[in-house]
mmCIF file of the C-alpha atoms, coordinates in Angstrom:
data_MODEL
# 
_entry.id   MODEL 
# 
loop_
_atom_site.group_PDB 
_atom_site.id 
_atom_site.type_symbol 
_atom_site.label_atom_id 
_atom_site.label_alt_id 
_atom_site.label_comp_id 
_atom_site.label_asym_id 
_atom_site.label_entity_id 
_atom_site.label_seq_id 
_atom_site.pdbx_PDB_ins_code 
_atom_site.Cartn_x 
_atom_site.Cartn_y 
_atom_site.Cartn_z 
_atom_site.occupancy 
_atom_site.B_iso_or_equiv 
_atom_site.pdbx_formal_charge 
_atom_site.auth_seq_id 
_atom_site.auth_comp_id 
_atom_site.auth_asym_id 
_atom_site.auth_atom_id 
_atom_site.pdbx_PDB_model_num 
ATOM 1   C CA . UNK A 1 1   ? 59.021 35.324 2.282   1.00 0.00 ? 1   UNK A CA 1 
ATOM 2   C CA . UNK A 1 2   ? 55.180 34.437 2.829   1.00 0.00 ? 2   UNK A CA 1 
ATOM 3   C CA . UNK A 1 3   ? 54.434 31.070 5.052   1.00 0.00 ? 3   UNK A CA 1 
ATOM 4   C CA . UNK A 1 4   ? 50.953 29.580 4.979   1.00 0.00 ? 4   UNK A CA 1 
ATOM 5   C CA . UNK A 1 5   ? 49.825 27.039 7.339   1.00 0.00 ? 5   UNK A CA 1 
ATOM 6   C CA . UNK A 1 6   ? 46.211 25.673 6.865   1.00 0.00 ? 6   UNK A CA 1 
ATOM 7   C CA . UNK A 1 7   ? 44.612 23.954 9.288   1.00 0.00 ? 7   UNK A CA 1 
ATOM 8   C CA . UNK A 1 8   ? 40.387 22.728 9.873   1.00 0.00 ? 8   UNK A CA 1 
ATOM 9   C CA . UNK A 1 9   ? 40.831 19.637 7.905   1.00 0.00 ? 9   UNK A CA 1 
ATOM 10  C CA . UNK A 1 10  ? 38.613 16.183 9.452   1.00 0.00 ? 10  UNK A CA 1 
ATOM 11  C CA . UNK A 1 11  ? 36.335 13.649 8.615   1.00 0.00 ? 11  UNK A CA 1 
ATOM 12  C CA . UNK A 1 12  ? 32.881 15.782 8.408   1.00 0.00 ? 12  UNK A CA 1 
ATOM 13  C CA . UNK A 1 13  ? 29.357 12.899 7.290   1.00 0.00 ? 13  UNK A CA 1 
ATOM 14  C CA . UNK A 1 14  ? 28.236 14.065 4.297   1.00 0.00 ? 14  UNK A CA 1 
ATOM 15  C CA . UNK A 1 15  ? 26.018 17.502 4.955   1.00 0.00 ? 15  UNK A CA 1 
ATOM 16  C CA . UNK A 1 16  ? 28.438 18.512 7.406   1.00 0.00 ? 16  UNK A CA 1 
ATOM 17  C CA . UNK A 1 17  ? 30.047 21.519 7.796   1.00 0.00 ? 17  UNK A CA 1 
ATOM 18  C CA . UNK A 1 18  ? 34.458 23.133 7.885   1.00 0.00 ? 18  UNK A CA 1 
ATOM 19  C CA . UNK A 1 19  ? 35.597 25.982 8.050   1.00 0.00 ? 19  UNK A CA 1 
ATOM 20  C CA . UNK A 1 20  ? 39.616 25.929 6.899   1.00 0.00 ? 20  UNK A CA 1 
ATOM 21  C CA . UNK A 1 21  ? 41.973 28.375 7.994   1.00 0.00 ? 21  UNK A CA 1 
ATOM 22  C CA . UNK A 1 22  ? 44.616 29.554 6.154   1.00 0.00 ? 22  UNK A CA 1 
ATOM 23  C CA . UNK A 1 23  ? 47.331 31.208 8.487   1.00 0.00 ? 23  UNK A CA 1 
ATOM 24  C CA . UNK A 1 24  ? 50.263 34.075 6.834   1.00 0.00 ? 24  UNK A CA 1 
ATOM 25  C CA . UNK A 1 25  ? 53.379 34.777 8.717   1.00 0.00 ? 25  UNK A CA 1 
ATOM 26  C CA . UNK A 1 26  ? 56.326 36.702 6.725   1.00 0.00 ? 26  UNK A CA 1 
ATOM 27  C CA . UNK A 1 27  ? 55.111 39.649 4.770   1.00 0.00 ? 27  UNK A CA 1 
ATOM 28  C CA . UNK A 1 28  ? 52.550 41.945 4.700   1.00 0.00 ? 28  UNK A CA 1 
ATOM 29  C CA . UNK A 1 29  ? 49.180 39.356 3.756   1.00 0.00 ? 29  UNK A CA 1 
ATOM 30  C CA . UNK A 1 30  ? 46.901 42.290 2.655   1.00 0.00 ? 30  UNK A CA 1 
ATOM 31  C CA . UNK A 1 31  ? 49.206 42.548 -0.211  1.00 0.00 ? 31  UNK A CA 1 
ATOM 32  C CA . UNK A 1 32  ? 47.727 38.844 -1.777  1.00 0.00 ? 32  UNK A CA 1 
ATOM 33  C CA . UNK A 1 33  ? 45.403 37.577 -3.512  1.00 0.00 ? 33  UNK A CA 1 
ATOM 34  C CA . UNK A 1 34  ? 44.316 34.317 -1.485  1.00 0.00 ? 34  UNK A CA 1 
ATOM 35  C CA . UNK A 1 35  ? 43.341 31.081 -3.315  1.00 0.00 ? 35  UNK A CA 1 
ATOM 36  C CA . UNK A 1 36  ? 42.143 27.588 -2.954  1.00 0.00 ? 36  UNK A CA 1 
ATOM 37  C CA . UNK A 1 37  ? 43.076 24.779 -4.597  1.00 0.00 ? 37  UNK A CA 1 
ATOM 38  C CA . UNK A 1 38  ? 42.641 21.461 -3.476  1.00 0.00 ? 38  UNK A CA 1 
ATOM 39  C CA . UNK A 1 39  ? 43.766 17.503 -4.891  1.00 0.00 ? 39  UNK A CA 1 
ATOM 40  C CA . UNK A 1 40  ? 41.566 14.438 -4.625  1.00 0.00 ? 40  UNK A CA 1 
ATOM 41  C CA . UNK A 1 41  ? 43.513 11.044 -4.791  1.00 0.00 ? 41  UNK A CA 1 
ATOM 42  C CA . UNK A 1 42  ? 44.578 10.149 -8.353  1.00 0.00 ? 42  UNK A CA 1 
ATOM 43  C CA . UNK A 1 43  ? 43.745 13.651 -9.822  1.00 0.00 ? 43  UNK A CA 1 
ATOM 44  C CA . UNK A 1 44  ? 44.777 16.707 -10.332 1.00 0.00 ? 44  UNK A CA 1 
ATOM 45  C CA . UNK A 1 45  ? 45.271 20.066 -8.421  1.00 0.00 ? 45  UNK A CA 1 
ATOM 46  C CA . UNK A 1 46  ? 42.376 21.960 -9.361  1.00 0.00 ? 46  UNK A CA 1 
ATOM 47  C CA . UNK A 1 47  ? 41.562 25.631 -8.178  1.00 0.00 ? 47  UNK A CA 1 
ATOM 48  C CA . UNK A 1 48  ? 38.665 26.220 -5.743  1.00 0.00 ? 48  UNK A CA 1 
ATOM 49  C CA . UNK A 1 49  ? 38.541 30.112 -4.689  1.00 0.00 ? 49  UNK A CA 1 
ATOM 50  C CA . UNK A 1 50  ? 39.993 32.803 -4.642  1.00 0.00 ? 50  UNK A CA 1 
ATOM 51  C CA . UNK A 1 51  ? 39.436 35.982 -2.884  1.00 0.00 ? 51  UNK A CA 1 
ATOM 52  C CA . UNK A 1 52  ? 42.222 39.300 -4.060  1.00 0.00 ? 52  UNK A CA 1 
ATOM 53  C CA . UNK A 1 53  ? 43.463 42.176 -2.333  1.00 0.00 ? 53  UNK A CA 1 
ATOM 54  C CA . UNK A 1 54  ? 40.016 44.114 -3.174  1.00 0.00 ? 54  UNK A CA 1 
ATOM 55  C CA . UNK A 1 55  ? 38.059 41.233 -1.718  1.00 0.00 ? 55  UNK A CA 1 
ATOM 56  C CA . UNK A 1 56  ? 36.651 40.541 -4.881  1.00 0.00 ? 56  UNK A CA 1 
ATOM 57  C CA . UNK A 1 57  ? 35.567 36.545 -5.439  1.00 0.00 ? 57  UNK A CA 1 
ATOM 58  C CA . UNK A 1 58  ? 35.167 33.879 -7.491  1.00 0.00 ? 58  UNK A CA 1 
ATOM 59  C CA . UNK A 1 59  ? 34.163 30.483 -6.929  1.00 0.00 ? 59  UNK A CA 1 
ATOM 60  C CA . UNK A 1 60  ? 34.755 27.283 -9.362  1.00 0.00 ? 60  UNK A CA 1 
ATOM 61  C CA . UNK A 1 61  ? 31.706 26.726 -11.247 1.00 0.00 ? 61  UNK A CA 1 
ATOM 62  C CA . UNK A 1 62  ? 30.571 23.456 -9.970  1.00 0.00 ? 62  UNK A CA 1 
ATOM 63  C CA . UNK A 1 63  ? 30.026 23.990 -6.033  1.00 0.00 ? 63  UNK A CA 1 
ATOM 64  C CA . UNK A 1 64  ? 26.620 25.180 -6.350  1.00 0.00 ? 64  UNK A CA 1 
ATOM 65  C CA . UNK A 1 65  ? 27.184 28.413 -3.873  1.00 0.00 ? 65  UNK A CA 1 
ATOM 66  C CA . UNK A 1 66  ? 28.505 25.961 -0.539  1.00 0.00 ? 66  UNK A CA 1 
ATOM 67  C CA . UNK A 1 67  ? 31.802 27.201 -0.108  1.00 0.00 ? 67  UNK A CA 1 
ATOM 68  C CA . UNK A 1 68  ? 32.712 30.987 0.909   1.00 0.00 ? 68  UNK A CA 1 
ATOM 69  C CA . UNK A 1 69  ? 35.839 32.239 1.302   1.00 0.00 ? 69  UNK A CA 1 
ATOM 70  C CA . UNK A 1 70  ? 36.947 35.096 2.700   1.00 0.00 ? 70  UNK A CA 1 
ATOM 71  C CA . UNK A 1 71  ? 39.863 37.182 5.052   1.00 0.00 ? 71  UNK A CA 1 
ATOM 72  C CA . UNK A 1 72  ? 40.963 39.221 7.526   1.00 0.00 ? 72  UNK A CA 1 
ATOM 73  C CA . UNK A 1 73  ? 43.090 40.607 6.993   1.00 0.00 ? 73  UNK A CA 1 
ATOM 74  C CA . UNK A 1 74  ? 44.198 41.972 10.660  1.00 0.00 ? 74  UNK A CA 1 
ATOM 75  C CA . UNK A 1 75  ? 44.790 38.608 11.331  1.00 0.00 ? 75  UNK A CA 1 
ATOM 76  C CA . UNK A 1 76  ? 46.573 37.580 8.358   1.00 0.00 ? 76  UNK A CA 1 
ATOM 77  C CA . UNK A 1 77  ? 44.321 34.589 7.855   1.00 0.00 ? 77  UNK A CA 1 
ATOM 78  C CA . UNK A 1 78  ? 42.065 33.346 4.788   1.00 0.00 ? 78  UNK A CA 1 
ATOM 79  C CA . UNK A 1 79  ? 39.768 31.178 5.432   1.00 0.00 ? 79  UNK A CA 1 
ATOM 80  C CA . UNK A 1 80  ? 36.939 28.291 3.176   1.00 0.00 ? 80  UNK A CA 1 
ATOM 81  C CA . UNK A 1 81  ? 33.879 27.691 4.863   1.00 0.00 ? 81  UNK A CA 1 
ATOM 82  C CA . UNK A 1 82  ? 32.531 24.208 3.615   1.00 0.00 ? 82  UNK A CA 1 
ATOM 83  C CA . UNK A 1 83  ? 28.576 23.461 3.895   1.00 0.00 ? 83  UNK A CA 1 
ATOM 84  C CA . UNK A 1 84  ? 26.634 20.234 2.752   1.00 0.00 ? 84  UNK A CA 1 
ATOM 85  C CA . UNK A 1 85  ? 29.873 18.714 1.914   1.00 0.00 ? 85  UNK A CA 1 
ATOM 86  C CA . UNK A 1 86  ? 29.560 15.751 -0.867  1.00 0.00 ? 86  UNK A CA 1 
ATOM 87  C CA . UNK A 1 87  ? 32.181 12.935 -0.160  1.00 0.00 ? 87  UNK A CA 1 
ATOM 88  C CA . UNK A 1 88  ? 33.571 13.615 -3.698  1.00 0.00 ? 88  UNK A CA 1 
ATOM 89  C CA . UNK A 1 89  ? 34.643 17.029 -1.831  1.00 0.00 ? 89  UNK A CA 1 
ATOM 90  C CA . UNK A 1 90  ? 37.180 14.868 -0.406  1.00 0.00 ? 90  UNK A CA 1 
ATOM 91  C CA . UNK A 1 91  ? 40.305 15.964 -1.086  1.00 0.00 ? 91  UNK A CA 1 
ATOM 92  C CA . UNK A 1 92  ? 43.495 17.511 0.679   1.00 0.00 ? 92  UNK A CA 1 
ATOM 93  C CA . UNK A 1 93  ? 42.892 21.180 0.760   1.00 0.00 ? 93  UNK A CA 1 
ATOM 94  C CA . UNK A 1 94  ? 45.484 24.046 -0.007  1.00 0.00 ? 94  UNK A CA 1 
ATOM 95  C CA . UNK A 1 95  ? 45.604 27.659 0.600   1.00 0.00 ? 95  UNK A CA 1 
ATOM 96  C CA . UNK A 1 96  ? 48.103 30.036 -2.169  1.00 0.00 ? 96  UNK A CA 1 
ATOM 97  C CA . UNK A 1 97  ? 49.131 33.336 -2.123  1.00 0.00 ? 97  UNK A CA 1 
ATOM 98  C CA . UNK A 1 98  ? 50.040 34.804 -4.489  1.00 0.00 ? 98  UNK A CA 1 
ATOM 99  C CA . UNK A 1 99  ? 50.211 38.726 -6.271  1.00 0.00 ? 99  UNK A CA 1 
ATOM 100 C CA . UNK A 1 100 ? 52.163 39.970 -9.862  1.00 0.00 ? 100 UNK A CA 1 
ATOM 101 C CA . UNK A 1 101 ? 55.068 42.552 -9.670  1.00 0.00 ? 101 UNK A CA 1 
ATOM 102 C CA . UNK A 1 102 ? 54.478 45.923 -11.775 1.00 0.00 ? 102 UNK A CA 1 
ATOM 103 C CA . UNK A 1 103 ? 56.696 43.460 -14.335 1.00 0.00 ? 103 UNK A CA 1 
ATOM 104 C CA . UNK A 1 104 ? 54.193 41.035 -14.442 1.00 0.00 ? 104 UNK A CA 1 
ATOM 105 C CA . UNK A 1 105 ? 56.161 38.550 -12.920 1.00 0.00 ? 105 UNK A CA 1 
ATOM 106 C CA . UNK A 1 106 ? 53.823 36.198 -10.538 1.00 0.00 ? 106 UNK A CA 1 
ATOM 107 C CA . UNK A 1 107 ? 54.764 34.815 -7.317  1.00 0.00 ? 107 UNK A CA 1 
ATOM 108 C CA . UNK A 1 108 ? 53.191 31.948 -5.275  1.00 0.00 ? 108 UNK A CA 1 
ATOM 109 C CA . UNK A 1 109 ? 52.981 30.592 -2.222  1.00 0.00 ? 109 UNK A CA 1 
ATOM 110 C CA . UNK A 1 110 ? 51.421 27.261 -0.892  1.00 0.00 ? 110 UNK A CA 1 
ATOM 111 C CA . UNK A 1 111 ? 50.677 25.809 2.749   1.00 0.00 ? 111 UNK A CA 1 
ATOM 112 C CA . UNK A 1 112 ? 51.242 22.454 3.315   1.00 0.00 ? 112 UNK A CA 1 
ATOM 113 C CA . UNK A 1 113 ? 47.840 21.251 2.718   1.00 0.00 ? 113 UNK A CA 1 
ATOM 114 C CA . UNK A 1 114 ? 44.980 19.827 4.796   1.00 0.00 ? 114 UNK A CA 1 
ATOM 115 C CA . UNK A 1 115 ? 43.154 16.539 4.695   1.00 0.00 ? 115 UNK A CA 1 
ATOM 116 C CA . UNK A 1 116 ? 39.249 16.638 4.097   1.00 0.00 ? 116 UNK A CA 1 
ATOM 117 C CA . UNK A 1 117 ? 37.551 13.549 4.049   1.00 0.00 ? 117 UNK A CA 1 
ATOM 118 C CA . UNK A 1 118 ? 33.528 13.287 3.817   1.00 0.00 ? 118 UNK A CA 1 
ATOM 119 C CA . UNK A 1 119 ? 32.393 9.660  4.699   1.00 0.00 ? 119 UNK A CA 1 
ATOM 120 C CA . UNK A 1 120 ? 29.380 8.177  6.932   1.00 0.00 ? 120 UNK A CA 1 
# 
């Protein structure tokens, strides 16, 4: 079973940058689509970005090009580089790995989350 561990969160000033990492273990990382989600206090978890097995990338519409998702299949790791951070980016960030079987059944695995706080 796939296990995911996020790291790289922390406190950063507005305009700063962070790079989150999501280290996978326990299964073949390259067969999974990787996604990032975030959950701000008092709000529902929202999708941020995804990168497919074939490196097809999508982002949420309101990120204004500030975030970059990537993956390194040799290191079994996905990344989320966040630049020009704003206070409204404050949230717990989660990585998700998923794949859909030939029968159309989706399997999801989640990390424990990493806190990102943007504040002066």
